[in-house]
Amino acid sequence: EVQLVQSGAEVKKPGESLRISCKGSGYSFTSYWINWVRQMPGKGLEWMGRIDPIDSYTIYSPSFQGHVTISADKSISTAYLQWSSLKASDTAMYYCARPLDGDYSSWFDPWGQGTLVTVSS
Amino acid sequence: SSELTQDPAVSVALGQTVRITCQGDSLRSYYASWYQQKPGQAPVVVIYGKNNRPSGIPDRFSGSSSGNTASLTITGAQAEDEADYYCNSRDSSGNHWVFGGGTKLTVL
């Protein structure tokens, strides 16, 4: 079974650092990118960026460039999303997802179960 | 433009047909994919490509596209279809992805 399993919920204070993870299994991890998606409380989905695990080439949404870092360790089939200094506005559910491509199309399947990040003083 | 626009909310009577639309310039180059998200759950793809359903998605879900508009149609809506629906595609550059704002579907 192809699946992405994310790390557990986190509660942090403003200014703290954090790294959350997404482990792929059931497929060749280096054959597919990993994307990260944010969902703020009661809001919609926002694409943050993606990484190619084979060489760690990364593309960010302009909205998130400079605010987060996406990385990967192909030896353990794991992608990461990290912050160096969290803000209250980073409070959200974060999903990883594997993109698949077809003719003039691209879709995300599967998705991780999500990691809830709460930033509060 | 890298935006996808959806109506915030749509309602349908049980057993009737509903269409959820998504507009954006990138849809002239790429098909949209559609995701269903129920409260407390991760999104699940229901339609991708020209009109493809993943295994396990009921055939009452279908997709279509014309110009800059993609549509998700549910023919014979069921109570369990009540959820938020999001469209998604690559942007016009092909390097980024973009989501629509989401449509909350209520089944009456």
Short mmCIF file of N, CA and C in Angstrom, two decimals, chain A:
data_model
loop_
_atom_site.label_atom_id
_atom_site.label_comp_id
_atom_site.label_asym_id
_atom_site.label_seq_id
_atom_site.Cartn_x
_atom_site.Cartn_y
_atom_site.Cartn_z
N GLU A 1 0.84 -1.20 0.00
CA GLU A 1 0.00 0.00 0.00
C GLU A 1 0.87 1.24 0.00
N VAL A 2 0.58 2.13 -0.95
CA VAL A 2 1.30 3.40 -1.01
C VAL A 2 0.77 4.31 0.08
N GLN A 3 1.65 4.82 0.92
CA GLN A 3 1.17 5.75 1.93
C GLN A 3 2.25 6.72 2.35
N LEU A 4 1.78 7.85 2.87
CA LEU A 4 2.62 8.88 3.46
C LEU A 4 2.20 9.02 4.91
N VAL A 5 3.14 8.86 5.81
CA VAL A 5 2.84 8.95 7.24
C VAL A 5 3.59 10.13 7.83
N GLN A 6 2.85 11.05 8.43
CA GLN A 6 3.43 12.27 8.95
C GLN A 6 3.67 12.17 10.46
N SER A 7 4.54 13.01 10.94
CA SER A 7 4.84 13.06 12.36
C SER A 7 3.66 13.67 13.12
N GLY A 8 3.70 13.53 14.44
CA GLY A 8 2.56 13.91 15.27
C GLY A 8 2.43 15.40 15.51
N ALA A 9 1.31 15.74 16.14
CA ALA A 9 0.99 17.14 16.41
C ALA A 9 2.06 17.79 17.28
N GLU A 10 2.22 19.09 17.07
CA GLU A 10 3.23 19.87 17.78
C GLU A 10 2.61 21.12 18.40
N VAL A 11 3.04 21.45 19.59
CA VAL A 11 2.66 22.71 20.23
C VAL A 11 3.97 23.45 20.55
N LYS A 12 4.09 24.63 19.99
CA LYS A 12 5.33 25.40 20.13
C LYS A 12 5.03 26.84 20.53
N LYS A 13 6.07 27.52 20.98
CA LYS A 13 5.95 28.93 21.32
C LYS A 13 6.51 29.77 20.17
N PRO A 14 6.03 31.01 20.03
CA PRO A 14 6.59 31.89 19.00
C PRO A 14 8.09 32.02 19.15
N GLY A 15 8.77 32.00 18.00
CA GLY A 15 10.22 32.11 18.00
C GLY A 15 10.94 30.78 18.03
N GLU A 16 10.26 29.70 18.39
CA GLU A 16 10.90 28.39 18.42
C GLU A 16 11.03 27.83 17.01
N SER A 17 11.92 26.87 16.88
CA SER A 17 12.10 26.18 15.60
C SER A 17 11.34 24.87 15.61
N LEU A 18 11.10 24.33 14.41
CA LEU A 18 10.34 23.10 14.31
C LEU A 18 10.65 22.43 12.98
N ARG A 19 10.70 21.09 13.00
CA ARG A 19 10.76 20.31 11.78
C ARG A 19 9.74 19.19 11.88
N ILE A 20 8.87 19.09 10.88
CA ILE A 20 7.91 18.00 10.82
C ILE A 20 8.28 17.10 9.64
N SER A 21 7.82 15.86 9.69
CA SER A 21 8.28 14.89 8.70
C SER A 21 7.14 14.18 7.99
N CYS A 22 7.49 13.55 6.88
CA CYS A 22 6.55 12.83 6.03
C CYS A 22 7.30 11.64 5.44
N LYS A 23 6.96 10.43 5.87
CA LYS A 23 7.67 9.23 5.44
C LYS A 23 6.85 8.46 4.42
N GLY A 24 7.45 8.21 3.27
CA GLY A 24 6.79 7.46 2.22
C GLY A 24 7.10 5.98 2.30
N SER A 25 6.11 5.16 1.93
CA SER A 25 6.33 3.72 1.89
C SER A 25 5.43 3.11 0.82
N GLY A 26 5.82 1.93 0.37
CA GLY A 26 5.02 1.23 -0.63
C GLY A 26 5.29 1.63 -2.06
N TYR A 27 6.29 2.49 -2.27
CA TYR A 27 6.65 2.92 -3.62
C TYR A 27 8.09 3.40 -3.61
N SER A 28 8.64 3.66 -4.79
CA SER A 28 9.99 4.17 -4.90
C SER A 28 10.01 5.65 -4.55
N PHE A 29 10.49 5.98 -3.37
CA PHE A 29 10.41 7.35 -2.85
C PHE A 29 11.10 8.35 -3.76
N THR A 30 12.18 7.94 -4.40
CA THR A 30 12.94 8.88 -5.24
C THR A 30 12.33 9.07 -6.62
N SER A 31 11.27 8.35 -6.93
CA SER A 31 10.65 8.46 -8.26
C SER A 31 9.56 9.54 -8.32
N TYR A 32 9.20 10.10 -7.20
CA TYR A 32 8.10 11.08 -7.16
C TYR A 32 8.47 12.24 -6.26
N TRP A 33 8.06 13.43 -6.67
CA TRP A 33 8.20 14.58 -5.79
C TRP A 33 7.33 14.41 -4.55
N ILE A 34 7.61 15.26 -3.55
CA ILE A 34 6.72 15.41 -2.40
C ILE A 34 6.33 16.89 -2.33
N ASN A 35 5.04 17.14 -2.19
CA ASN A 35 4.53 18.49 -2.02
C ASN A 35 4.07 18.71 -0.58
N TRP A 36 4.09 19.97 -0.16
CA TRP A 36 3.54 20.34 1.14
C TRP A 36 2.39 21.33 0.94
N VAL A 37 1.34 21.15 1.73
CA VAL A 37 0.12 21.95 1.61
C VAL A 37 -0.29 22.42 3.00
N ARG A 38 -0.62 23.69 3.12
CA ARG A 38 -1.07 24.25 4.39
C ARG A 38 -2.58 24.44 4.39
N GLN A 39 -3.17 24.21 5.56
CA GLN A 39 -4.58 24.51 5.76
C GLN A 39 -4.73 25.20 7.12
N MET A 40 -4.93 26.49 7.09
CA MET A 40 -5.13 27.24 8.32
C MET A 40 -6.52 26.94 8.87
N PRO A 41 -6.74 27.15 10.15
CA PRO A 41 -8.02 26.77 10.77
C PRO A 41 -9.22 27.36 10.04
N GLY A 42 -10.11 26.50 9.61
CA GLY A 42 -11.33 26.93 8.93
C GLY A 42 -11.13 27.47 7.53
N LYS A 43 -9.94 27.31 6.98
CA LYS A 43 -9.62 27.88 5.66
C LYS A 43 -9.34 26.79 4.64
N GLY A 44 -8.99 27.23 3.44
CA GLY A 44 -8.75 26.31 2.33
C GLY A 44 -7.33 25.81 2.25
N LEU A 45 -7.08 25.04 1.19
CA LEU A 45 -5.77 24.44 0.96
C LEU A 45 -4.87 25.42 0.22
N GLU A 46 -3.60 25.47 0.62
CA GLU A 46 -2.62 26.35 -0.01
C GLU A 46 -1.37 25.53 -0.35
N TRP A 47 -0.95 25.54 -1.60
CA TRP A 47 0.26 24.85 -1.99
C TRP A 47 1.49 25.62 -1.53
N MET A 48 2.40 24.95 -0.82
CA MET A 48 3.56 25.60 -0.26
C MET A 48 4.81 25.42 -1.11
N GLY A 49 4.99 24.22 -1.63
CA GLY A 49 6.20 23.94 -2.38
C GLY A 49 6.38 22.45 -2.56
N ARG A 50 7.45 22.10 -3.28
CA ARG A 50 7.69 20.69 -3.53
C ARG A 50 9.18 20.42 -3.60
N ILE A 51 9.53 19.14 -3.39
CA ILE A 51 10.93 18.72 -3.44
C ILE A 51 11.04 17.45 -4.25
N ASP A 52 12.12 17.36 -4.99
CA ASP A 52 12.46 16.13 -5.70
C ASP A 52 13.42 15.36 -4.80
N PRO A 53 13.01 14.25 -4.20
CA PRO A 53 13.87 13.56 -3.24
C PRO A 53 15.19 13.06 -3.81
N ILE A 54 15.27 12.88 -5.12
CA ILE A 54 16.49 12.30 -5.68
C ILE A 54 17.66 13.27 -5.60
N ASP A 55 17.39 14.56 -5.73
CA ASP A 55 18.48 15.54 -5.68
C ASP A 55 18.18 16.73 -4.78
N SER A 56 17.04 16.68 -4.10
CA SER A 56 16.57 17.73 -3.18
C SER A 56 16.33 19.07 -3.87
N TYR A 57 16.12 19.05 -5.19
CA TYR A 57 15.75 20.29 -5.89
C TYR A 57 14.37 20.71 -5.40
N THR A 58 14.26 21.97 -5.03
CA THR A 58 13.05 22.46 -4.38
C THR A 58 12.49 23.69 -5.08
N ILE A 59 11.18 23.75 -5.17
CA ILE A 59 10.48 24.94 -5.67
C ILE A 59 9.46 25.35 -4.61
N TYR A 60 9.42 26.63 -4.32
CA TYR A 60 8.50 27.16 -3.33
C TYR A 60 7.44 28.06 -3.97
N SER A 61 6.26 28.07 -3.37
CA SER A 61 5.29 29.10 -3.70
C SER A 61 5.87 30.44 -3.26
N PRO A 62 5.67 31.50 -4.05
CA PRO A 62 6.16 32.81 -3.62
C PRO A 62 5.63 33.20 -2.24
N SER A 63 4.46 32.71 -1.87
CA SER A 63 3.86 33.05 -0.58
C SER A 63 4.63 32.45 0.59
N PHE A 64 5.40 31.40 0.33
CA PHE A 64 6.10 30.71 1.41
C PHE A 64 7.63 30.77 1.30
N GLN A 65 8.12 31.23 0.15
CA GLN A 65 9.57 31.36 -0.05
C GLN A 65 10.18 32.20 1.07
N GLY A 66 11.21 31.68 1.70
CA GLY A 66 11.89 32.41 2.76
C GLY A 66 11.28 32.22 4.14
N HIS A 67 10.08 31.62 4.20
CA HIS A 67 9.44 31.43 5.51
C HIS A 67 9.58 30.00 6.01
N VAL A 68 9.72 29.05 5.11
CA VAL A 68 9.89 27.65 5.46
C VAL A 68 11.00 27.04 4.61
N THR A 69 11.47 25.88 5.05
CA THR A 69 12.47 25.14 4.29
C THR A 69 11.98 23.72 4.11
N ILE A 70 12.00 23.26 2.88
CA ILE A 70 11.64 21.88 2.55
C ILE A 70 12.91 21.11 2.25
N SER A 71 13.02 19.93 2.84
CA SER A 71 14.20 19.10 2.62
C SER A 71 13.78 17.63 2.56
N ALA A 72 14.75 16.78 2.26
CA ALA A 72 14.42 15.35 2.18
C ALA A 72 15.67 14.53 2.48
N ASP A 73 15.46 13.33 3.01
CA ASP A 73 16.53 12.36 3.22
C ASP A 73 16.10 11.09 2.51
N LYS A 74 16.63 10.90 1.30
CA LYS A 74 16.18 9.76 0.50
C LYS A 74 16.57 8.43 1.11
N SER A 75 17.59 8.42 1.96
CA SER A 75 18.04 7.15 2.56
C SER A 75 16.99 6.58 3.51
N ILE A 76 16.12 7.45 4.01
CA ILE A 76 15.06 6.97 4.92
C ILE A 76 13.68 7.34 4.38
N SER A 77 13.61 7.70 3.09
CA SER A 77 12.33 7.95 2.42
C SER A 77 11.47 8.97 3.16
N THR A 78 12.10 10.05 3.58
CA THR A 78 11.41 11.03 4.41
C THR A 78 11.65 12.45 3.90
N ALA A 79 10.56 13.21 3.83
CA ALA A 79 10.64 14.63 3.51
C ALA A 79 10.32 15.44 4.76
N TYR A 80 10.83 16.66 4.78
CA TYR A 80 10.67 17.50 5.96
C TYR A 80 10.18 18.90 5.58
N LEU A 81 9.51 19.51 6.54
CA LEU A 81 9.11 20.91 6.44
C LEU A 81 9.57 21.56 7.74
N GLN A 82 10.34 22.64 7.64
CA GLN A 82 10.87 23.22 8.85
C GLN A 82 10.77 24.73 8.89
N TRP A 83 10.72 25.22 10.13
CA TRP A 83 10.68 26.65 10.42
C TRP A 83 11.83 26.97 11.37
N SER A 84 12.47 28.11 11.18
CA SER A 84 13.54 28.52 12.09
C SER A 84 13.00 29.39 13.22
N SER A 85 11.90 30.07 12.99
CA SER A 85 11.32 30.94 14.01
C SER A 85 9.82 31.01 13.77
N LEU A 86 9.09 30.24 14.54
CA LEU A 86 7.64 30.14 14.33
C LEU A 86 6.91 31.40 14.76
N LYS A 87 5.78 31.65 14.09
CA LYS A 87 4.90 32.74 14.45
C LYS A 87 3.51 32.16 14.74
N ALA A 88 2.70 32.92 15.44
CA ALA A 88 1.35 32.45 15.73
C ALA A 88 0.58 32.16 14.44
N SER A 89 0.90 32.90 13.39
CA SER A 89 0.21 32.73 12.11
C SER A 89 0.61 31.44 11.39
N ASP A 90 1.60 30.72 11.93
CA ASP A 90 1.96 29.42 11.36
C ASP A 90 1.06 28.30 11.89
N THR A 91 0.17 28.62 12.81
CA THR A 91 -0.77 27.64 13.33
C THR A 91 -1.65 27.13 12.20
N ALA A 92 -1.58 25.84 11.94
CA ALA A 92 -2.29 25.27 10.80
C ALA A 92 -2.11 23.75 10.80
N MET A 93 -2.87 23.10 9.92
CA MET A 93 -2.63 21.71 9.59
C MET A 93 -1.76 21.69 8.34
N TYR A 94 -0.75 20.86 8.36
CA TYR A 94 0.15 20.74 7.23
C TYR A 94 0.09 19.32 6.68
N TYR A 95 -0.11 19.23 5.37
CA TYR A 95 -0.19 17.94 4.69
C TYR A 95 0.97 17.79 3.71
N CYS A 96 1.47 16.57 3.60
CA CYS A 96 2.33 16.24 2.47
C CYS A 96 1.51 15.42 1.49
N ALA A 97 1.90 15.46 0.23
CA ALA A 97 1.15 14.74 -0.79
C ALA A 97 2.08 14.41 -1.95
N ARG A 98 1.85 13.28 -2.57
CA ARG A 98 2.65 12.85 -3.71
C ARG A 98 1.93 13.24 -5.00
N PRO A 99 2.60 13.97 -5.90
CA PRO A 99 1.95 14.31 -7.16
C PRO A 99 2.14 13.21 -8.20
N LEU A 100 1.12 12.99 -8.99
CA LEU A 100 1.17 12.09 -10.13
C LEU A 100 0.86 12.91 -11.37
N ASP A 101 1.43 12.51 -12.50
CA ASP A 101 1.26 13.28 -13.73
C ASP A 101 0.69 12.43 -14.85
N GLY A 102 -0.20 13.05 -15.62
CA GLY A 102 -0.74 12.42 -16.81
C GLY A 102 -0.70 13.42 -17.95
N ASP A 103 -1.46 13.15 -19.00
CA ASP A 103 -1.51 14.07 -20.13
C ASP A 103 -2.19 15.38 -19.71
N TYR A 104 -1.42 16.44 -19.67
CA TYR A 104 -1.93 17.79 -19.32
C TYR A 104 -2.65 17.76 -17.97
N SER A 105 -2.19 16.93 -17.07
CA SER A 105 -2.85 16.87 -15.77
C SER A 105 -1.85 16.48 -14.70
N SER A 106 -2.17 16.83 -13.49
CA SER A 106 -1.35 16.51 -12.34
C SER A 106 -2.28 16.44 -11.15
N TRP A 107 -2.12 15.45 -10.31
CA TRP A 107 -2.98 15.32 -9.14
C TRP A 107 -2.19 14.76 -7.97
N PHE A 108 -2.75 14.91 -6.77
CA PHE A 108 -2.06 14.50 -5.55
C PHE A 108 -2.71 13.23 -4.98
N ASP A 109 -1.90 12.17 -4.88
CA ASP A 109 -2.39 10.92 -4.33
C ASP A 109 -1.22 10.01 -4.02
N PRO A 110 -1.04 9.58 -2.78
CA PRO A 110 -1.89 9.86 -1.63
C PRO A 110 -1.51 11.14 -0.91
N TRP A 111 -2.25 11.43 0.13
CA TRP A 111 -1.93 12.51 1.06
C TRP A 111 -1.52 11.89 2.39
N GLY A 112 -0.67 12.60 3.11
CA GLY A 112 -0.43 12.21 4.48
C GLY A 112 -1.65 12.53 5.34
N GLN A 113 -1.62 12.06 6.57
CA GLN A 113 -2.78 12.26 7.45
C GLN A 113 -2.82 13.68 8.03
N GLY A 114 -1.75 14.44 7.83
CA GLY A 114 -1.69 15.80 8.34
C GLY A 114 -0.96 15.89 9.67
N THR A 115 -0.29 17.01 9.87
CA THR A 115 0.36 17.34 11.13
C THR A 115 -0.16 18.68 11.59
N LEU A 116 -0.78 18.71 12.76
CA LEU A 116 -1.30 19.96 13.31
C LEU A 116 -0.19 20.67 14.08
N VAL A 117 0.09 21.88 13.67
CA VAL A 117 1.09 22.71 14.34
C VAL A 117 0.35 23.86 15.02
N THR A 118 0.53 23.98 16.33
CA THR A 118 -0.07 25.05 17.10
C THR A 118 1.04 25.90 17.69
N VAL A 119 1.00 27.20 17.41
CA VAL A 119 2.01 28.13 17.92
C VAL A 119 1.31 29.13 18.82
N SER A 120 1.63 29.06 20.10
CA SER A 120 0.96 29.92 21.07
C SER A 120 1.87 30.19 22.25
N SER A 121 1.81 31.42 22.73
CA SER A 121 2.60 31.77 23.90
C SER A 121 1.89 31.34 25.19
#
